[in-house]
Amino acid sequence: MLFLETPLEYLSFFDAIEMGLYFIIVGYFFLLFFYFLFIRYRTSRKLYWLFFSLFFLCFGIARVFFIVYYFFGPELYDLTNSAEVVAYLMINFRLATFFTWMGVACAVGVLGILLFPPETQEENKGKKTLNEW
């Protein structure tokens, strides 16, 4: 179990370095989320900045679930609880892939807004309808 004889039995030195690099990546994802949400979106109110900030939030959450899946899940394994550990790992993997796909959906939202911008009121000011002519 996790807090018995030898703590983190399956975690080697190189796994710890890899996990630390993943933590740095997650930190940058959350930093970019806060930057795009509170500085870019708050000042301009453009919808693509909101989608872009949610993109980094979803990728950060997904990476946290992948960290639990890769590094902390195997520590829970015991000969008596193999089915429960496999179910727990599958839930973590499914949540990680779900948030990854949500991040991809946010990226597609940004792409869709930038490729097909919505009509603004400034564009419609110069146009007259048939009734106005």
mmCIF file with all atom_site columns, C-alpha atoms in Angstrom:
data_model
loop_
_atom_site.group_PDB
_atom_site.id
_atom_site.type_symbol
_atom_site.label_atom_id
_atom_site.label_alt_id
_atom_site.label_comp_id
_atom_site.label_asym_id
_atom_site.label_entity_id
_atom_site.label_seq_id
_atom_site.pdbx_PDB_ins_code
_atom_site.Cartn_x
_atom_site.Cartn_y
_atom_site.Cartn_z
_atom_site.occupancy
_atom_site.B_iso_or_equiv
_atom_site.pdbx_formal_charge
_atom_site.auth_seq_id
_atom_site.auth_comp_id
_atom_site.auth_asym_id
_atom_site.auth_atom_id
_atom_site.pdbx_PDB_model_num
ATOM 1   C CA . MET A 1 1   ? 0.000   0.000  0.000   1.00 0.00 ? 1   MET A CA 1
ATOM 2   C CA . LEU A 1 2   ? 0.966   3.614  -0.153  1.00 0.00 ? 2   LEU A CA 1
ATOM 3   C CA . PHE A 1 3   ? 2.179   4.306  3.395   1.00 0.00 ? 3   PHE A CA 1
ATOM 4   C CA . LEU A 1 4   ? 3.510   0.930  4.487   1.00 0.00 ? 4   LEU A CA 1
ATOM 5   C CA . GLU A 1 5   ? 6.990   -0.669 4.293   1.00 0.00 ? 5   GLU A CA 1
ATOM 6   C CA . THR A 1 6   ? 8.733   1.192  1.491   1.00 0.00 ? 6   THR A CA 1
ATOM 7   C CA . PRO A 1 7   ? 7.125   4.379  0.272   1.00 0.00 ? 7   PRO A CA 1
ATOM 8   C CA . LEU A 1 8   ? 6.910   4.791  -3.498  1.00 0.00 ? 8   LEU A CA 1
ATOM 9   C CA . GLU A 1 9   ? 8.304   1.380  -4.312  1.00 0.00 ? 9   GLU A CA 1
ATOM 10  C CA . TYR A 1 10  ? 7.727   1.653  -8.064  1.00 0.00 ? 10  TYR A CA 1
ATOM 11  C CA . LEU A 1 11  ? 9.038   5.211  -8.417  1.00 0.00 ? 11  LEU A CA 1
ATOM 12  C CA . SER A 1 12  ? 12.671  5.335  -9.512  1.00 0.00 ? 12  SER A CA 1
ATOM 13  C CA . PHE A 1 13  ? 14.972  8.346  -9.704  1.00 0.00 ? 13  PHE A CA 1
ATOM 14  C CA . PHE A 1 14  ? 14.270  8.917  -13.390 1.00 0.00 ? 14  PHE A CA 1
ATOM 15  C CA . ASP A 1 15  ? 10.540  8.594  -12.804 1.00 0.00 ? 15  ASP A CA 1
ATOM 16  C CA . ALA A 1 16  ? 10.832  11.322 -10.169 1.00 0.00 ? 16  ALA A CA 1
ATOM 17  C CA . ILE A 1 17  ? 12.626  13.580 -12.664 1.00 0.00 ? 17  ILE A CA 1
ATOM 18  C CA . GLU A 1 18  ? 9.960   12.874 -15.276 1.00 0.00 ? 18  GLU A CA 1
ATOM 19  C CA . MET A 1 19  ? 7.211   13.593 -12.749 1.00 0.00 ? 19  MET A CA 1
ATOM 20  C CA . GLY A 1 20  ? 8.887   16.880 -11.811 1.00 0.00 ? 20  GLY A CA 1
ATOM 21  C CA . LEU A 1 21  ? 8.987   17.909 -15.460 1.00 0.00 ? 21  LEU A CA 1
ATOM 22  C CA . TYR A 1 22  ? 5.287   17.056 -15.751 1.00 0.00 ? 22  TYR A CA 1
ATOM 23  C CA . PHE A 1 23  ? 4.613   19.279 -12.723 1.00 0.00 ? 23  PHE A CA 1
ATOM 24  C CA . ILE A 1 24  ? 6.444   22.118 -14.469 1.00 0.00 ? 24  ILE A CA 1
ATOM 25  C CA . ILE A 1 25  ? 4.293   21.598 -17.567 1.00 0.00 ? 25  ILE A CA 1
ATOM 26  C CA . VAL A 1 26  ? 1.110   21.617 -15.469 1.00 0.00 ? 26  VAL A CA 1
ATOM 27  C CA . GLY A 1 27  ? 2.262   24.802 -13.751 1.00 0.00 ? 27  GLY A CA 1
ATOM 28  C CA . TYR A 1 28  ? 2.801   26.496 -17.103 1.00 0.00 ? 28  TYR A CA 1
ATOM 29  C CA . PHE A 1 29  ? -0.623  25.331 -18.304 1.00 0.00 ? 29  PHE A CA 1
ATOM 30  C CA . PHE A 1 30  ? -2.332  26.878 -15.284 1.00 0.00 ? 30  PHE A CA 1
ATOM 31  C CA . LEU A 1 31  ? -0.224  30.026 -15.569 1.00 0.00 ? 31  LEU A CA 1
ATOM 32  C CA . LEU A 1 32  ? -1.251  30.421 -19.216 1.00 0.00 ? 32  LEU A CA 1
ATOM 33  C CA . PHE A 1 33  ? -4.875  29.766 -18.261 1.00 0.00 ? 33  PHE A CA 1
ATOM 34  C CA . PHE A 1 34  ? -4.845  32.591 -15.722 1.00 0.00 ? 34  PHE A CA 1
ATOM 35  C CA . TYR A 1 35  ? -2.993  34.910 -18.113 1.00 0.00 ? 35  TYR A CA 1
ATOM 36  C CA . PHE A 1 36  ? -5.395  34.434 -21.009 1.00 0.00 ? 36  PHE A CA 1
ATOM 37  C CA . LEU A 1 37  ? -8.476  34.540 -18.795 1.00 0.00 ? 37  LEU A CA 1
ATOM 38  C CA . PHE A 1 38  ? -7.678  37.462 -16.511 1.00 0.00 ? 38  PHE A CA 1
ATOM 39  C CA . ILE A 1 39  ? -5.506  39.622 -18.738 1.00 0.00 ? 39  ILE A CA 1
ATOM 40  C CA . ARG A 1 40  ? -6.478  38.945 -22.345 1.00 0.00 ? 40  ARG A CA 1
ATOM 41  C CA . TYR A 1 41  ? -10.161 37.961 -22.075 1.00 0.00 ? 41  TYR A CA 1
ATOM 42  C CA . ARG A 1 42  ? -11.014 40.430 -19.302 1.00 0.00 ? 42  ARG A CA 1
ATOM 43  C CA . THR A 1 43  ? -9.693  43.408 -21.238 1.00 0.00 ? 43  THR A CA 1
ATOM 44  C CA . SER A 1 44  ? -10.904 42.569 -24.755 1.00 0.00 ? 44  SER A CA 1
ATOM 45  C CA . ARG A 1 45  ? -13.980 40.336 -24.151 1.00 0.00 ? 45  ARG A CA 1
ATOM 46  C CA . LYS A 1 46  ? -13.122 38.367 -27.288 1.00 0.00 ? 46  LYS A CA 1
ATOM 47  C CA . LEU A 1 47  ? -14.588 34.881 -27.186 1.00 0.00 ? 47  LEU A CA 1
ATOM 48  C CA . TYR A 1 48  ? -11.486 33.217 -28.615 1.00 0.00 ? 48  TYR A CA 1
ATOM 49  C CA . TRP A 1 49  ? -9.416  34.323 -25.585 1.00 0.00 ? 49  TRP A CA 1
ATOM 50  C CA . LEU A 1 50  ? -11.929 32.551 -23.343 1.00 0.00 ? 50  LEU A CA 1
ATOM 51  C CA . PHE A 1 51  ? -11.663 29.391 -25.437 1.00 0.00 ? 51  PHE A CA 1
ATOM 52  C CA . PHE A 1 52  ? -7.888  29.689 -25.458 1.00 0.00 ? 52  PHE A CA 1
ATOM 53  C CA . SER A 1 53  ? -7.768  29.966 -21.666 1.00 0.00 ? 53  SER A CA 1
ATOM 54  C CA . LEU A 1 54  ? -10.112 26.977 -21.302 1.00 0.00 ? 54  LEU A CA 1
ATOM 55  C CA . PHE A 1 55  ? -7.816  25.079 -23.669 1.00 0.00 ? 55  PHE A CA 1
ATOM 56  C CA . PHE A 1 56  ? -4.925  25.406 -21.230 1.00 0.00 ? 56  PHE A CA 1
ATOM 57  C CA . LEU A 1 57  ? -7.142  24.660 -18.225 1.00 0.00 ? 57  LEU A CA 1
ATOM 58  C CA . CYS A 1 58  ? -8.402  21.427 -19.793 1.00 0.00 ? 58  CYS A CA 1
ATOM 59  C CA . PHE A 1 59  ? -4.903  20.348 -20.764 1.00 0.00 ? 59  PHE A CA 1
ATOM 60  C CA . GLY A 1 60  ? -3.645  21.078 -17.245 1.00 0.00 ? 60  GLY A CA 1
ATOM 61  C CA . ILE A 1 61  ? -6.423  19.037 -15.636 1.00 0.00 ? 61  ILE A CA 1
ATOM 62  C CA . ALA A 1 62  ? -5.815  16.191 -18.083 1.00 0.00 ? 62  ALA A CA 1
ATOM 63  C CA . ARG A 1 63  ? -2.105  16.191 -17.304 1.00 0.00 ? 63  ARG A CA 1
ATOM 64  C CA . VAL A 1 64  ? -2.856  15.955 -13.560 1.00 0.00 ? 64  VAL A CA 1
ATOM 65  C CA . PHE A 1 65  ? -4.957  12.841 -14.178 1.00 0.00 ? 65  PHE A CA 1
ATOM 66  C CA . PHE A 1 66  ? -2.179  11.391 -16.345 1.00 0.00 ? 66  PHE A CA 1
ATOM 67  C CA . ILE A 1 67  ? 0.354   12.040 -13.551 1.00 0.00 ? 67  ILE A CA 1
ATOM 68  C CA . VAL A 1 68  ? -1.841  10.135 -11.100 1.00 0.00 ? 68  VAL A CA 1
ATOM 69  C CA . TYR A 1 69  ? -2.315  7.369  -13.665 1.00 0.00 ? 69  TYR A CA 1
ATOM 70  C CA . TYR A 1 70  ? 1.379   6.968  -14.498 1.00 0.00 ? 70  TYR A CA 1
ATOM 71  C CA . PHE A 1 71  ? 3.124   7.535  -11.181 1.00 0.00 ? 71  PHE A CA 1
ATOM 72  C CA . PHE A 1 72  ? 0.802   7.136  -8.188  1.00 0.00 ? 72  PHE A CA 1
ATOM 73  C CA . GLY A 1 73  ? -1.572  4.446  -9.432  1.00 0.00 ? 73  GLY A CA 1
ATOM 74  C CA . PRO A 1 74  ? 0.916   1.557  -9.422  1.00 0.00 ? 74  PRO A CA 1
ATOM 75  C CA . GLU A 1 75  ? 1.772   2.306  -5.777  1.00 0.00 ? 75  GLU A CA 1
ATOM 76  C CA . LEU A 1 76  ? -1.736  1.278  -4.765  1.00 0.00 ? 76  LEU A CA 1
ATOM 77  C CA . TYR A 1 77  ? -1.368  -2.204 -6.236  1.00 0.00 ? 77  TYR A CA 1
ATOM 78  C CA . ASP A 1 78  ? -1.479  -5.155 -3.863  1.00 0.00 ? 78  ASP A CA 1
ATOM 79  C CA . LEU A 1 79  ? -2.268  -8.794 -4.523  1.00 0.00 ? 79  LEU A CA 1
ATOM 80  C CA . THR A 1 80  ? -5.641  -8.430 -2.835  1.00 0.00 ? 80  THR A CA 1
ATOM 81  C CA . ASN A 1 81  ? -6.942  -5.299 -4.555  1.00 0.00 ? 81  ASN A CA 1
ATOM 82  C CA . SER A 1 82  ? -5.990  -5.707 -8.206  1.00 0.00 ? 82  SER A CA 1
ATOM 83  C CA . ALA A 1 83  ? -9.535  -5.229 -9.560  1.00 0.00 ? 83  ALA A CA 1
ATOM 84  C CA . GLU A 1 84  ? -10.071 -2.017 -7.597  1.00 0.00 ? 84  GLU A CA 1
ATOM 85  C CA . VAL A 1 85  ? -6.720  -0.590 -8.695  1.00 0.00 ? 85  VAL A CA 1
ATOM 86  C CA . VAL A 1 86  ? -7.436  -1.381 -12.342 1.00 0.00 ? 86  VAL A CA 1
ATOM 87  C CA . ALA A 1 87  ? -10.849 0.303  -12.048 1.00 0.00 ? 87  ALA A CA 1
ATOM 88  C CA . TYR A 1 88  ? -9.237  3.345  -10.398 1.00 0.00 ? 88  TYR A CA 1
ATOM 89  C CA . LEU A 1 89  ? -6.584  3.552  -13.118 1.00 0.00 ? 89  LEU A CA 1
ATOM 90  C CA . MET A 1 90  ? -9.204  3.281  -15.857 1.00 0.00 ? 90  MET A CA 1
ATOM 91  C CA . ILE A 1 91  ? -11.238 6.097  -14.312 1.00 0.00 ? 91  ILE A CA 1
ATOM 92  C CA . ASN A 1 92  ? -8.113  8.270  -14.197 1.00 0.00 ? 92  ASN A CA 1
ATOM 93  C CA . PHE A 1 93  ? -7.248  7.406  -17.795 1.00 0.00 ? 93  PHE A CA 1
ATOM 94  C CA . ARG A 1 94  ? -10.780 8.120  -19.009 1.00 0.00 ? 94  ARG A CA 1
ATOM 95  C CA . LEU A 1 95  ? -10.919 11.453 -17.183 1.00 0.00 ? 95  LEU A CA 1
ATOM 96  C CA . ALA A 1 96  ? -7.512  12.385 -18.588 1.00 0.00 ? 96  ALA A CA 1
ATOM 97  C CA . THR A 1 97  ? -8.543  11.611 -22.152 1.00 0.00 ? 97  THR A CA 1
ATOM 98  C CA . PHE A 1 98  ? -11.894 13.373 -21.639 1.00 0.00 ? 98  PHE A CA 1
ATOM 99  C CA . PHE A 1 99  ? -10.208 16.600 -20.562 1.00 0.00 ? 99  PHE A CA 1
ATOM 100 C CA . THR A 1 100 ? -7.690  16.246 -23.392 1.00 0.00 ? 100 THR A CA 1
ATOM 101 C CA . TRP A 1 101 ? -10.534 16.061 -25.903 1.00 0.00 ? 101 TRP A CA 1
ATOM 102 C CA . MET A 1 102 ? -12.230 19.011 -24.225 1.00 0.00 ? 102 MET A CA 1
ATOM 103 C CA . GLY A 1 103 ? -9.000  20.955 -24.730 1.00 0.00 ? 103 GLY A CA 1
ATOM 104 C CA . VAL A 1 104 ? -8.949  19.918 -28.374 1.00 0.00 ? 104 VAL A CA 1
ATOM 105 C CA . ALA A 1 105 ? -12.566 21.096 -28.681 1.00 0.00 ? 105 ALA A CA 1
ATOM 106 C CA . CYS A 1 106 ? -11.562 24.474 -27.240 1.00 0.00 ? 106 CYS A CA 1
ATOM 107 C CA . ALA A 1 107 ? -8.728  24.685 -29.765 1.00 0.00 ? 107 ALA A CA 1
ATOM 108 C CA . VAL A 1 108 ? -11.202 23.954 -32.555 1.00 0.00 ? 108 VAL A CA 1
ATOM 109 C CA . GLY A 1 109 ? -13.439 26.694 -31.124 1.00 0.00 ? 109 GLY A CA 1
ATOM 110 C CA . VAL A 1 110 ? -10.555 29.161 -31.323 1.00 0.00 ? 110 VAL A CA 1
ATOM 111 C CA . LEU A 1 111 ? -9.824  28.059 -34.871 1.00 0.00 ? 111 LEU A CA 1
ATOM 112 C CA . GLY A 1 112 ? -13.469 28.344 -35.876 1.00 0.00 ? 112 GLY A CA 1
ATOM 113 C CA . ILE A 1 113 ? -13.808 31.842 -34.439 1.00 0.00 ? 113 ILE A CA 1
ATOM 114 C CA . LEU A 1 114 ? -10.617 33.052 -36.100 1.00 0.00 ? 114 LEU A CA 1
ATOM 115 C CA . LEU A 1 115 ? -11.426 31.485 -39.482 1.00 0.00 ? 115 LEU A CA 1
ATOM 116 C CA . PHE A 1 116 ? -15.108 32.444 -39.503 1.00 0.00 ? 116 PHE A CA 1
ATOM 117 C CA . PRO A 1 117 ? -15.470 35.598 -37.406 1.00 0.00 ? 117 PRO A CA 1
ATOM 118 C CA . PRO A 1 118 ? -18.984 36.575 -36.375 1.00 0.00 ? 118 PRO A CA 1
ATOM 119 C CA . GLU A 1 119 ? -20.505 39.681 -37.916 1.00 0.00 ? 119 GLU A CA 1
ATOM 120 C CA . THR A 1 120 ? -20.118 42.740 -35.751 1.00 0.00 ? 120 THR A CA 1
ATOM 121 C CA . GLN A 1 121 ? -22.309 45.805 -35.517 1.00 0.00 ? 121 GLN A CA 1
ATOM 122 C CA . GLU A 1 122 ? -19.656 47.991 -37.150 1.00 0.00 ? 122 GLU A CA 1
ATOM 123 C CA . GLU A 1 123 ? -19.854 45.885 -40.298 1.00 0.00 ? 123 GLU A CA 1
ATOM 124 C CA . ASN A 1 124 ? -23.635 46.190 -40.414 1.00 0.00 ? 124 ASN A CA 1
ATOM 125 C CA . LYS A 1 125 ? -23.710 50.003 -39.994 1.00 0.00 ? 125 LYS A CA 1
ATOM 126 C CA . GLY A 1 126 ? -22.873 50.775 -43.614 1.00 0.00 ? 126 GLY A CA 1
ATOM 127 C CA . LYS A 1 127 ? -25.312 48.278 -45.094 1.00 0.00 ? 127 LYS A CA 1
ATOM 128 C CA . LYS A 1 128 ? -28.886 49.243 -45.924 1.00 0.00 ? 128 LYS A CA 1
ATOM 129 C CA . THR A 1 129 ? -31.763 46.878 -46.267 1.00 0.00 ? 129 THR A CA 1
ATOM 130 C CA . LEU A 1 130 ? -34.184 46.934 -49.203 1.00 0.00 ? 130 LEU A CA 1
ATOM 131 C CA . ASN A 1 131 ? -36.794 48.800 -47.139 1.00 0.00 ? 131 ASN A CA 1
ATOM 132 C CA . GLU A 1 132 ? -34.349 51.609 -46.340 1.00 0.00 ? 132 GLU A CA 1
ATOM 133 C CA . TRP A 1 133 ? -33.544 52.211 -50.036 1.00 0.00 ? 133 TRP A CA 1
#
